[in-house]
Coordinates of C-alpha atoms and ligand atoms in Angstrom, one line a residue:
Chain A
M1 CA -11.0 -23.9 -20.2
T2 CA -11.9 -21.7 -23.2
D3 CA -9.9 -20.0 -25.9
R4 CA -9.7 -16.7 -24.2
A5 CA -7.0 -17.8 -21.8
T6 CA -3.4 -17.5 -23.0
P7 CA -1.2 -20.6 -23.2
P8 CA 0.7 -19.6 -20.0
M9 CA -2.6 -19.3 -18.2
K10 CA -3.7 -22.7 -19.5
A11 CA -0.4 -24.2 -18.3
L12 CA -0.8 -22.6 -14.9
Y13 CA -4.5 -23.2 -14.2
Q14 CA -4.9 -26.9 -15.2
Q15 CA -8.2 -28.6 -14.7
L16 CA -6.6 -30.8 -12.0
I17 CA -5.5 -27.8 -10.0
L18 CA -8.9 -26.1 -10.3
D19 CA -10.6 -29.4 -9.3
H20 CA -8.5 -29.7 -6.1
Y21 CA -9.1 -26.0 -5.4
K22 CA -12.9 -26.3 -5.7
N23 CA -13.1 -29.8 -4.2
P24 CA -10.3 -30.0 -1.7
R25 CA -9.4 -33.5 -0.4
N26 CA -8.7 -34.2 3.2
R27 CA -10.1 -30.8 4.2
G28 CA -11.2 -30.8 7.9
E29 CA -9.9 -31.5 11.3
L30 CA -8.5 -34.5 13.2
E31 CA -9.6 -35.3 16.7
P32 CA -6.3 -34.4 18.5
D33 CA -4.6 -37.2 20.5
E34 CA -1.0 -37.9 21.6
N35 CA 0.0 -38.8 18.0
T36 CA -1.3 -35.7 16.3
V37 CA 0.7 -32.5 15.6
E38 CA -0.6 -29.3 14.3
I39 CA 1.1 -26.4 12.5
H40 CA -0.4 -23.1 11.3
V41 CA 1.5 -21.2 8.6
R42 CA 0.8 -17.9 7.0
N43 CA 2.2 -16.0 4.1
P44 CA 2.3 -12.5 5.6
T45 CA 2.6 -10.8 2.2
C46 CA -0.6 -12.2 0.8
G47 CA -2.5 -13.5 3.8
D48 CA -2.8 -17.1 2.6
E49 CA -3.0 -19.5 5.5
I50 CA -3.0 -23.3 6.2
R51 CA -3.6 -25.2 9.3
L52 CA -2.2 -28.7 8.9
Q53 CA -2.7 -31.7 11.2
L54 CA -0.8 -35.0 11.0
R55 CA -1.4 -38.2 12.9
V56 CA 2.0 -39.9 13.0
E57 CA 2.4 -43.5 14.3
D58 CA 5.7 -45.4 14.1
D59 CA 7.1 -42.8 11.8
R60 CA 4.3 -43.1 9.4
I61 CA 1.7 -40.5 8.4
E62 CA -1.5 -42.3 9.4
D63 CA -3.8 -39.4 8.7
I64 CA -3.6 -35.9 7.4
K65 CA -6.1 -33.0 7.4
F66 CA -5.9 -29.3 6.7
L67 CA -7.9 -26.1 6.9
G68 CA -6.9 -23.2 4.8
D69 CA -7.8 -20.0 3.1
G70 CA -6.0 -18.7 0.1
C71 CA -5.4 -18.8 -3.7
S72 CA -6.0 -21.8 -5.9
I73 CA -2.3 -22.6 -6.1
S74 CA -1.8 -22.7 -2.3
Q75 CA -5.0 -24.6 -1.6
A76 CA -4.7 -27.1 -4.5
A77 CA -1.1 -27.8 -3.6
V78 CA -1.9 -28.7 0.0
S79 CA -4.9 -30.8 -1.1
M80 CA -2.8 -32.8 -3.6
M81 CA 0.0 -33.1 -1.0
S82 CA -2.4 -34.6 1.5
T83 CA -3.6 -37.3 -0.9
I84 CA 0.0 -38.3 -1.7
L85 CA 1.3 -38.4 1.8
K86 CA -1.3 -40.4 3.6
G87 CA 0.3 -43.7 4.6
K88 CA 3.8 -42.5 3.7
E89 CA 6.8 -43.0 6.0
L90 CA 8.2 -39.7 7.3
D91 CA 11.4 -40.2 5.4
E92 CA 9.5 -40.7 2.2
A93 CA 7.4 -37.6 2.9
F94 CA 10.6 -35.5 3.5
G95 CA 11.8 -36.8 0.1
V96 CA 8.5 -35.7 -1.6
A97 CA 8.9 -32.2 0.0
R98 CA 12.4 -31.9 -1.3
R99 CA 11.4 -33.0 -4.8
F100 CA 8.5 -30.6 -4.9
T101 CA 10.6 -27.7 -3.7
G102 CA 13.1 -28.6 -6.4
M103 CA 10.4 -28.6 -9.0
M104 CA 9.3 -25.2 -7.9
H105 CA 12.8 -23.9 -8.4
G106 CA 12.9 -25.2 -12.0
D107 CA 14.4 -28.7 -11.5
E108 CA 13.0 -30.5 -14.6
G109 CA 14.0 -33.9 -13.4
A110 CA 11.8 -33.4 -10.3
A111 CA 9.0 -32.3 -12.5
K112 CA 9.1 -35.8 -14.1
D113 CA 9.4 -37.8 -10.8
P114 CA 6.4 -40.2 -10.5
A115 CA 6.7 -39.9 -6.7
L116 CA 5.2 -36.4 -7.0
G117 CA 1.9 -37.8 -8.6
N118 CA -0.7 -35.1 -9.2
L119 CA 1.6 -32.5 -7.8
R120 CA 3.4 -32.5 -11.1
S121 CA 0.5 -30.5 -12.5
L122 CA 1.9 -27.6 -10.5
A123 CA 5.2 -27.5 -12.4
G124 CA 4.0 -24.5 -14.4
V125 CA 4.0 -22.4 -11.2
S126 CA 7.8 -22.3 -11.3
K127 CA 7.5 -19.8 -14.2
F128 CA 5.6 -17.4 -11.9
P129 CA 8.1 -16.5 -9.2
V130 CA 5.6 -14.5 -7.1
R131 CA 3.4 -17.6 -6.9
V132 CA 6.1 -20.1 -6.0
K133 CA 5.6 -19.2 -2.3
C134 CA 1.9 -20.1 -2.6
A135 CA 2.6 -23.5 -3.9
L136 CA 5.2 -24.2 -1.1
L137 CA 3.1 -23.0 1.8
G138 CA 1.6 -26.5 2.5
F139 CA 5.0 -28.1 2.3
E140 CA 6.3 -25.5 4.7
A141 CA 3.6 -26.6 7.1
L142 CA 4.4 -30.3 6.5
Q143 CA 8.1 -29.9 7.2
E144 CA 7.4 -28.1 10.4
A145 CA 4.8 -30.6 11.4
M146 CA 7.0 -33.6 10.8
K147 CA 9.9 -32.0 12.7
K148 CA 7.5 -31.4 15.6
S149 CA 6.3 -35.0 15.6
R150 CA 9.9 -36.2 15.7
G151 CA 10.5 -34.0 18.7
G152 CA 12.5 -31.4 16.7
R153 CA 14.7 -33.7 14.6
P154 CA 14.8 -32.5 11.0
G155 CA 14.4 -34.9 8.0
Chain B
M11 CA 31.8 20.8 7.4
P12 CA 31.4 24.4 6.3
M13 CA 27.8 24.9 7.2
A14 CA 25.9 28.1 6.7
S15 CA 24.3 29.2 10.0
P16 CA 20.5 29.0 9.9
A17 CA 20.3 32.8 9.9
T18 CA 22.1 33.0 6.5
R19 CA 20.1 30.3 4.9
P20 CA 18.0 31.5 2.0
T21 CA 14.4 32.3 2.8
P22 CA 12.4 29.7 1.0
A23 CA 11.0 31.4 -2.1
P24 CA 7.4 31.2 -3.0
G25 CA 6.9 28.6 -5.8
P26 CA 7.1 29.7 -9.4
E27 CA 3.9 30.1 -11.3
V28 CA 2.1 27.0 -12.5
R29 CA 3.7 26.0 -15.7
T30 CA 1.6 24.8 -18.6
G31 CA 2.2 21.7 -20.8
P32 CA 5.3 21.1 -22.9
S33 CA 4.1 23.2 -25.7
G34 CA 2.5 25.9 -23.6
E35 CA -1.0 24.5 -23.4
R36 CA -2.7 23.3 -20.3
P37 CA -2.0 19.6 -19.7
G38 CA -5.1 17.6 -20.0
G39 CA -6.7 20.2 -22.4
S40 CA -8.6 23.4 -21.5
G41 CA -12.1 21.9 -21.4
P42 CA -14.0 21.0 -18.2
E43 CA -13.3 17.3 -18.8
L44 CA -9.9 15.8 -18.9
D45 CA -8.5 15.1 -22.3
V46 CA -7.0 11.7 -21.4
E47 CA -5.2 11.1 -24.7
A48 CA -3.3 14.4 -24.2
V49 CA -2.5 13.4 -20.6
R50 CA -1.3 9.9 -21.6
A51 CA 1.2 11.4 -24.0
H52 CA 3.0 12.8 -21.0
F53 CA 3.6 9.4 -19.4
P54 CA 6.1 7.4 -21.4
I55 CA 5.8 4.3 -19.2
L56 CA 2.2 3.7 -20.3
H57 CA 3.3 3.2 -23.9
Q58 CA 4.6 -0.4 -23.7
E59 CA 3.4 -3.9 -24.1
V60 CA 3.2 -6.3 -21.1
N61 CA 2.8 -10.0 -21.8
G62 CA 1.9 -9.3 -25.4
N63 CA -0.7 -6.6 -24.7
P64 CA -0.7 -2.9 -24.3
L65 CA -0.2 -2.1 -20.6
V66 CA -3.2 -1.1 -18.5
Y67 CA -1.9 0.3 -15.3
L68 CA -4.6 0.1 -12.5
D69 CA -2.4 0.0 -9.4
N70 CA -2.2 3.7 -8.8
A71 CA -3.2 3.5 -5.1
A72 CA 0.1 1.6 -4.6
T73 CA 2.2 4.1 -6.7
S74 CA 1.6 6.4 -9.6
Q75 CA 3.5 6.8 -12.9
K76 CA 5.6 9.8 -13.6
P77 CA 5.1 12.5 -16.3
L78 CA 7.9 13.6 -18.5
A79 CA 8.0 16.9 -16.7
V80 CA 9.1 15.1 -13.5
I81 CA 11.5 12.7 -15.2
E82 CA 13.1 15.6 -17.0
A83 CA 13.3 17.7 -13.8
L84 CA 15.2 14.9 -12.1
E85 CA 17.5 14.5 -15.0
G86 CA 18.0 18.2 -15.4
F87 CA 18.9 18.5 -11.7
Y88 CA 21.5 15.8 -11.9
R89 CA 22.9 17.1 -15.2
R90 CA 23.2 20.7 -14.1
D91 CA 22.6 21.6 -10.5
N92 CA 23.5 18.7 -8.2
A93 CA 25.5 19.6 -5.1
N94 CA 24.8 19.3 -1.4
V95 CA 22.5 21.9 0.1
H96 CA 23.1 24.6 2.7
R97 CA 26.8 23.9 2.8
G98 CA 29.1 24.8 0.0
L99 CA 29.9 28.4 -0.9
H100 CA 30.1 27.5 -4.5
E101 CA 27.7 28.0 -7.5
L102 CA 26.3 24.5 -7.7
S103 CA 25.6 24.3 -4.0
R104 CA 23.8 27.7 -4.3
R105 CA 21.7 26.4 -7.2
S106 CA 20.9 23.1 -5.5
T107 CA 19.9 24.9 -2.3
E108 CA 17.7 27.3 -4.3
R109 CA 15.9 24.5 -6.1
Y110 CA 15.5 22.5 -2.9
E111 CA 14.1 25.5 -1.0
G112 CA 12.1 26.6 -4.1
A113 CA 10.5 23.2 -4.1
R114 CA 9.5 23.6 -0.4
G115 CA 8.0 27.0 -1.1
H116 CA 6.1 25.6 -4.1
V117 CA 4.6 22.8 -2.0
A118 CA 3.7 25.2 0.7
S119 CA 1.7 27.4 -1.6
W120 CA 0.1 24.4 -3.2
L121 CA -1.1 23.3 0.3
G122 CA -2.4 26.8 0.9
V123 CA 0.0 27.6 3.7
E124 CA 2.0 30.7 4.0
D125 CA 5.0 29.6 6.0
P126 CA 7.4 27.2 4.1
G127 CA 9.1 26.6 7.5
E128 CA 6.1 24.4 8.3
V129 CA 6.9 22.0 5.4
I130 CA 9.2 19.2 6.6
W131 CA 10.6 16.9 4.0
T132 CA 10.4 13.2 4.9
R133 CA 10.8 9.9 3.1
G134 CA 7.0 9.7 2.7
A135 CA 3.7 9.6 4.6
T136 CA 5.0 6.7 6.8
E137 CA 8.0 8.6 8.0
A138 CA 5.9 11.8 8.5
I139 CA 3.4 9.9 10.7
N140 CA 6.2 8.3 12.7
L141 CA 7.8 11.7 13.2
V142 CA 4.6 13.0 14.8
A143 CA 4.1 9.8 16.9
R144 CA 7.6 10.1 18.2
S145 CA 8.3 13.8 18.5
W146 CA 4.9 15.0 19.5
G147 CA 3.5 11.8 21.0
D148 CA 6.3 10.8 23.4
S149 CA 6.3 14.1 25.2
H150 CA 2.5 14.8 25.1
L151 CA 0.8 11.5 26.0
S152 CA 0.6 9.5 29.1
E153 CA -1.6 6.9 30.7
G154 CA -5.3 7.7 30.5
D155 CA -4.9 9.7 27.3
E156 CA -6.6 8.5 24.1
I157 CA -5.6 8.3 20.5
L158 CA -8.5 8.1 18.0
L159 CA -8.0 6.1 14.9
T160 CA -10.4 4.6 12.4
E161 CA -10.9 1.1 11.1
L162 CA -10.2 2.4 7.6
E163 CA -6.5 3.2 8.2
H164 CA -3.5 2.0 6.3
H165 CA -1.1 0.2 8.6
S166 CA 1.2 3.3 8.3
N167 CA -1.4 5.2 10.2
L168 CA -2.1 2.4 12.8
V169 CA 1.2 0.8 13.8
P170 CA 3.1 4.0 14.8
W171 CA 0.2 4.9 17.1
Q172 CA 0.1 1.3 18.5
M173 CA 3.8 1.7 19.3
L174 CA 3.2 5.1 20.9
A175 CA 0.4 3.6 23.0
A176 CA 2.7 0.9 24.1
R177 CA 5.4 3.4 25.1
T178 CA 3.1 5.8 26.9
G179 CA 0.2 3.8 28.2
A180 CA -2.2 5.8 26.1
R181 CA -5.4 4.0 24.9
L182 CA -6.4 3.5 21.3
R183 CA -10.0 4.2 20.3
Y184 CA -11.6 3.5 16.9
L185 CA -14.2 5.1 14.7
E186 CA -15.9 2.2 13.0
L187 CA -17.1 1.6 9.4
D188 CA -20.6 1.0 8.2
D189 CA -21.5 -1.6 5.6
Q190 CA -21.0 1.1 2.9
G191 CA -17.4 1.7 3.8
E192 CA -18.2 5.0 5.5
L193 CA -17.0 6.1 8.9
I194 CA -19.8 6.1 11.5
L195 CA -19.7 9.7 12.6
D196 CA -22.6 9.3 15.0
E197 CA -20.2 7.6 17.4
L198 CA -17.8 10.5 17.5
P199 CA -19.5 12.7 20.1
R200 CA -19.7 9.7 22.5
I201 CA -16.0 9.0 22.0
L202 CA -15.0 12.6 22.5
E203 CA -17.3 13.2 25.5
G204 CA -14.7 11.7 27.8
G205 CA -12.4 14.5 27.0
R206 CA -9.4 12.2 26.8
V207 CA -8.8 12.2 23.0
R208 CA -5.4 14.0 22.6
I209 CA -5.0 13.3 18.9
A210 CA -7.0 11.8 16.1
A211 CA -5.2 10.3 13.1
I212 CA -7.4 9.8 10.1
S213 CA -7.0 9.3 6.4
Q214 CA -8.4 11.7 4.0
V215 CA -9.0 9.0 1.3
S216 CA -9.0 5.3 1.9
N217 CA -6.5 3.3 -0.2
A218 CA -8.5 0.1 0.3
L219 CA -12.1 1.3 -0.5
G220 CA -11.6 4.8 -2.0
T221 CA -13.9 6.4 0.6
L222 CA -13.6 10.2 0.8
N223 CA -13.7 10.8 4.5
P224 CA -15.3 13.9 6.1
V225 CA -12.0 15.1 7.6
A226 CA -12.9 18.7 8.1
E227 CA -16.0 17.7 10.1
I228 CA -14.1 15.2 12.2
A229 CA -11.4 17.8 12.8
R230 CA -14.0 20.4 13.9
Q231 CA -15.4 18.0 16.5
V232 CA -12.1 16.7 17.8
K233 CA -10.6 20.2 18.1
A234 CA -13.8 21.4 19.9
H235 CA -12.9 18.8 22.5
G236 CA -9.3 20.0 22.7
G237 CA -7.6 17.2 20.6
L238 CA -5.2 17.6 17.7
V239 CA -5.8 16.1 14.3
L240 CA -3.4 14.4 12.0
V241 CA -4.5 13.6 8.4
D242 CA -2.9 10.8 6.5
G243 CA -3.0 12.4 3.0
A244 CA -1.1 9.7 1.2
Q245 CA -4.1 9.2 -1.1
G246 CA -5.8 12.5 -0.4
A247 CA -2.9 14.7 -1.7
A248 CA -2.9 12.6 -4.9
H249 CA -6.6 12.2 -5.6
A250 CA -8.5 15.1 -3.8
P251 CA -8.1 18.8 -3.8
V252 CA -6.1 19.9 -0.7
R253 CA -6.3 23.2 1.0
I254 CA -4.9 22.9 4.5
P255 CA -6.6 25.9 6.0
E256 CA -10.0 24.5 4.8
L257 CA -9.3 21.2 6.4
G258 CA -8.6 22.8 9.8
V259 CA -6.1 20.2 10.9
D260 CA -2.8 20.2 12.8
F261 CA -0.7 17.7 10.9
Y262 CA -0.8 16.6 7.3
A263 CA 1.3 13.8 5.9
F264 CA 1.8 12.6 2.3
S265 CA 4.1 10.8 -0.1
G266 CA 5.4 12.1 -3.4
H267 CA 5.3 8.8 -5.3
K268 CA 1.5 8.5 -5.1
M269 CA 1.1 11.8 -6.9
C270 CA 3.4 11.6 -9.9
G271 CA 6.5 12.4 -7.9
P272 CA 9.5 10.3 -7.1
T273 CA 9.7 7.6 -4.4
G274 CA 11.6 8.4 -1.2
I275 CA 10.2 11.9 -0.7
G276 CA 7.2 13.1 1.2
V277 CA 6.0 15.9 3.5
L278 CA 4.9 16.5 7.0
W279 CA 3.1 19.8 7.3
A280 CA 2.4 21.0 10.8
R281 CA 1.5 24.3 12.5
R282 CA 4.6 26.2 13.5
E283 CA 3.8 26.4 17.2
L284 CA 3.5 22.6 17.4
L285 CA 6.7 22.0 15.6
E286 CA 8.5 24.6 17.8
A287 CA 7.4 22.7 20.9
M288 CA 8.5 19.3 19.5
E289 CA 11.9 17.7 20.0
P290 CA 13.8 16.6 16.9
Y291 CA 13.0 13.1 15.5
Q292 CA 16.6 12.3 14.5
G293 CA 19.9 13.9 15.2
G294 CA 22.7 14.7 12.8
G295 CA 24.1 17.2 10.3
D296 CA 22.0 20.1 9.2
M297 CA 19.5 19.9 12.1
I298 CA 21.8 21.7 14.7
D299 CA 22.6 25.3 15.5
E300 CA 25.6 24.8 17.8
V301 CA 27.3 21.6 18.8
H302 CA 29.2 21.3 22.1
R303 CA 30.8 18.3 23.8
D304 CA 27.8 17.4 25.8
H305 CA 24.9 19.0 24.1
S306 CA 23.7 20.8 21.0
T307 CA 21.1 23.3 20.1
W308 CA 18.7 22.9 17.3
A309 CA 18.4 24.6 14.0
Q310 CA 15.3 26.7 13.2
L311 CA 12.4 25.2 11.4
P312 CA 12.1 23.3 9.2
Y313 CA 15.8 22.1 9.5
K314 CA 15.4 20.9 13.0
F315 CA 13.5 17.9 11.6
E316 CA 15.7 17.3 8.6
A317 CA 18.8 15.6 9.9
G318 CA 21.4 14.6 7.3
T319 CA 21.7 15.2 3.6
P320 CA 18.1 15.3 2.4
N321 CA 16.5 13.8 -0.8
I322 CA 17.3 16.9 -2.8
S323 CA 16.3 15.6 -6.2
G324 CA 13.2 14.1 -4.7
A325 CA 12.1 17.5 -3.5
V326 CA 12.8 19.0 -6.9
G327 CA 10.8 16.1 -8.5
L328 CA 7.9 16.4 -6.1
A329 CA 7.6 20.1 -6.7
E330 CA 7.5 19.4 -10.5
A331 CA 4.8 16.8 -9.9
V332 CA 2.7 19.3 -7.9
R333 CA 3.1 21.9 -10.7
Y334 CA 1.9 19.3 -13.2
L335 CA -1.1 18.1 -11.2
N336 CA -2.0 21.7 -10.3
A337 CA -2.0 22.7 -14.0
V338 CA -4.2 19.7 -14.8
G339 CA -6.5 20.6 -11.8
A340 CA -7.3 18.4 -8.8
E341 CA -11.1 18.8 -9.3
R342 CA -10.9 17.7 -12.9
I343 CA -8.7 14.7 -11.9
L344 CA -11.2 13.6 -9.2
A345 CA -14.2 14.0 -11.5
H346 CA -12.4 11.9 -14.1
E347 CA -11.6 9.2 -11.6
Q348 CA -15.2 9.1 -10.4
R349 CA -16.4 8.7 -14.0
L350 CA -14.1 5.7 -14.4
V351 CA -15.3 4.3 -11.0
R352 CA -18.9 4.6 -12.2
R353 CA -18.1 2.8 -15.5
T354 CA -16.3 0.1 -13.6
M355 CA -18.9 -0.4 -11.0
E356 CA -21.7 -0.6 -13.6
A357 CA -19.8 -3.2 -15.5
L358 CA -18.9 -5.3 -12.4
E359 CA -22.5 -5.1 -11.0
A360 CA -23.6 -6.8 -14.2
M361 CA -21.2 -9.7 -13.7
P362 CA -22.2 -12.8 -11.7
G363 CA -20.5 -13.5 -8.4
I364 CA -18.9 -10.0 -8.0
R365 CA -19.0 -8.4 -4.6
L366 CA -18.1 -4.7 -4.5
F367 CA -16.7 -3.0 -1.4
G368 CA -17.0 0.7 -0.4
P369 CA -19.6 3.4 -1.0
S370 CA -22.1 2.5 -3.7
D371 CA -22.2 6.1 -4.8
P372 CA -19.1 6.9 -7.0
A373 CA -19.3 10.5 -5.9
R374 CA -18.3 9.3 -2.4
R375 CA -15.0 7.9 -3.5
A376 CA -11.8 8.6 -5.3
G377 CA -10.6 6.3 -8.0
V378 CA -10.6 2.9 -6.2
V379 CA -12.7 -0.1 -6.8
S380 CA -12.2 -3.1 -4.5
F381 CA -14.0 -6.3 -5.3
T382 CA -14.0 -10.1 -4.9
M383 CA -15.2 -12.8 -7.3
K384 CA -17.0 -15.8 -5.9
G385 CA -14.9 -19.0 -6.1
T386 CA -11.8 -17.2 -7.3
H387 CA -9.1 -15.8 -5.0
P388 CA -7.9 -12.2 -5.7
H389 CA -4.4 -13.5 -6.3
D390 CA -5.6 -15.7 -9.1
I391 CA -7.5 -12.8 -10.6
A392 CA -4.4 -10.6 -10.5
T393 CA -2.2 -13.3 -12.1
I394 CA -4.7 -13.8 -15.0
L395 CA -5.2 -10.1 -15.5
D396 CA -1.4 -9.6 -15.6
S397 CA -1.1 -12.3 -18.3
E398 CA -3.3 -9.9 -20.4
G399 CA -1.2 -6.8 -19.5
V400 CA -3.7 -5.5 -16.8
A401 CA -1.9 -4.5 -13.6
I402 CA -4.1 -4.5 -10.4
R403 CA -3.3 -5.2 -6.8
A404 CA -4.7 -8.2 -4.8
G405 CA -4.3 -8.6 -1.1
H406 CA -5.1 -6.8 2.1
H407 CA -3.8 -3.5 0.8
C408 CA -2.1 -2.8 4.2
A409 CA -5.5 -2.4 5.6
Q410 CA -6.2 -5.6 7.5
L411 CA -8.8 -4.0 9.8
V412 CA -10.9 -3.2 6.7
M413 CA -10.6 -6.8 5.5
K414 CA -11.6 -8.0 8.9
R415 CA -14.6 -5.6 9.0
Y416 CA -15.9 -7.1 5.8
G417 CA -15.0 -10.7 6.6
V418 CA -12.5 -11.3 3.7
A419 CA -8.8 -12.1 3.7
A420 CA -8.1 -10.1 0.6
T421 CA -9.7 -8.2 -2.3
A422 CA -8.8 -7.4 -5.8
R423 CA -8.3 -3.6 -6.3
A424 CA -8.3 -1.5 -9.5
S425 CA -7.2 2.0 -8.8
F426 CA -7.3 4.9 -11.3
Y427 CA -5.5 8.1 -12.0
L428 CA -5.6 10.9 -14.5
Y429 CA -4.1 8.9 -17.3
N430 CA -6.5 6.0 -17.2
S431 CA -9.2 5.8 -19.9
D432 CA -12.5 4.3 -20.6
A433 CA -10.6 1.8 -22.7
D434 CA -8.6 0.8 -19.6
V435 CA -11.8 0.0 -17.8
D436 CA -13.1 -2.0 -20.7
R437 CA -9.8 -4.0 -20.8
L438 CA -10.2 -4.7 -17.1
V439 CA -13.7 -6.0 -17.6
E440 CA -12.8 -8.1 -20.6
S441 CA -9.9 -9.7 -18.6
L442 CA -12.3 -10.4 -15.7
A443 CA -14.4 -12.4 -18.2
T444 CA -11.3 -14.5 -18.9
V445 CA -11.0 -15.1 -15.2
Q446 CA -14.6 -16.3 -15.0
E447 CA -14.1 -18.5 -18.0
I448 CA -11.0 -20.2 -16.4
F449 CA -12.5 -20.6 -13.0
G450 CA -16.0 -21.3 -14.4
Ligands
PLP19 C1 -3.7 5.8 2.9 C2 -2.3 5.5 3.0 N1 -1.6 5.9 4.0 C3 -0.2 5.7 4.1 C4 0.5 5.1 3.1 C5 1.9 4.9 3.2 O1 2.6 5.6 2.3 P1 4.2 5.4 2.1 O2 4.4 3.9 2.0 O3 4.5 6.1 0.8 O4 4.9 6.0 3.2 C6 -0.2 4.7 1.9 C7 0.5 4.0 0.8 O5 0.5 2.8 0.7 C8 -1.6 4.9 1.9 O6 -2.3 4.5 0.8

């Protein structure tokens, strides 16, 4: 990042975010079987979209993949989310989703929670209300996917 | 409700003469080229800082800013003349009615039409198009009939026709776009040959690409095959000269807010005999002649299509906007926008990774430049530009068919108007350099 960018832009577009945007982790498709669920979400106002697949065995996320098209915030957030959630129990994953949503709505305690890992680099998005929806898109897909894998039971 | 009968309503007066600038001179100067600094002085909103930088407003295709003349006309109306129209027998109601009908007359003469009864006030272009799709479409179309649209249309000029097609069984046909963002007219004769196109709905100027469409030529061909033509003038009325008789169309829809007027006011113009044969769009006060227990009769034109208390101040403000733009001169404004487009395109073509959409010849467009930047999503571009005070739009611009045609989900769009300057273009280009530095 160079000196042209203003401090708010530096806080928003951190290297970690740009890295996940340019080199998304867990991007791709799972071979569907009886343990995989798939959810497709779109933000109709901006057209960003994410197709998220989970393989859930014994209430644990065994594998996670996504395909998506959208801004750096939505795509980096889903990429980071995928690295953190692989291997997590569904209950833990619901907890991460709640913490991340809290952070997006300005909860400073959540922004310090180690459970969020790299996702904490997105804390600056909370200062850009129009971009909060971008950051939450992947988690929206996650929550729908987890409900679906539990046969409709919410977290 | 003491309502004057239609017969005693004042005949809409022809509009007053074009007023010149605040101190009597022509706004925008008297030379062949627009004096942008003089114009900018008329727009108070432009003189502010946004995120620590002077505002550069390049989202004019979404909505335009308002000159003092319009702001003061609205204020003056509410300070002195406000009352309901066509109703009270008191002085303020008389004044309010006079200003409302005077505005109608003024807009009619600006459009080049003689009969102010053909000018229907609506909420905007969207409502005007829906009015036609309902009032004309429902009673004139049936299975086997065709509605001709284009891939370039704003959702406002697509969805009402899709809904009409679903109600009536009519079929939608499309004129397609070439790689340059121009409608492929060669396909038109083949589409019309079947003799089933009852109406064509086309935009005069594309909000997504800026393309100036050959509406008069399309209208000539469609009408030769017995179809009617509706023009979506939401961008056209704001950015191109409009003389309805020269366009040779049947319906013309536009919005005040895109052309320096207030939001919530727009116009449907249509030929009188078409309007006479159409049923009202909405029922209510002001649109009736006689009301009985089981039926009513309709007021004369244009009131038949104006149910309820209208947007009176909006009409007054729109007429003032028309007066202002007319004094500046539509040709001068378009030429100015095309100069800015040329400057922008030249700068962007020199930047790595930029893809431009729409006609490569600036003379083929109004003031719109849509682009993408490799490796950077349009929303990120817009956020970074905003941090430097540069307002652009990023997204599908309510033209998803255009996005699909060019295989993108979104573009960034800078759109110009009479008050934008070369310096605005340079600020845009500088801020795009920041974007490239951040996204590397
Ligand atoms: C080409 C075009 N048509 C129609 C519309 C709809 O105008 P409004 O939202 O004012 O009704 C717009 C504005 O966004 C437009 O650009």
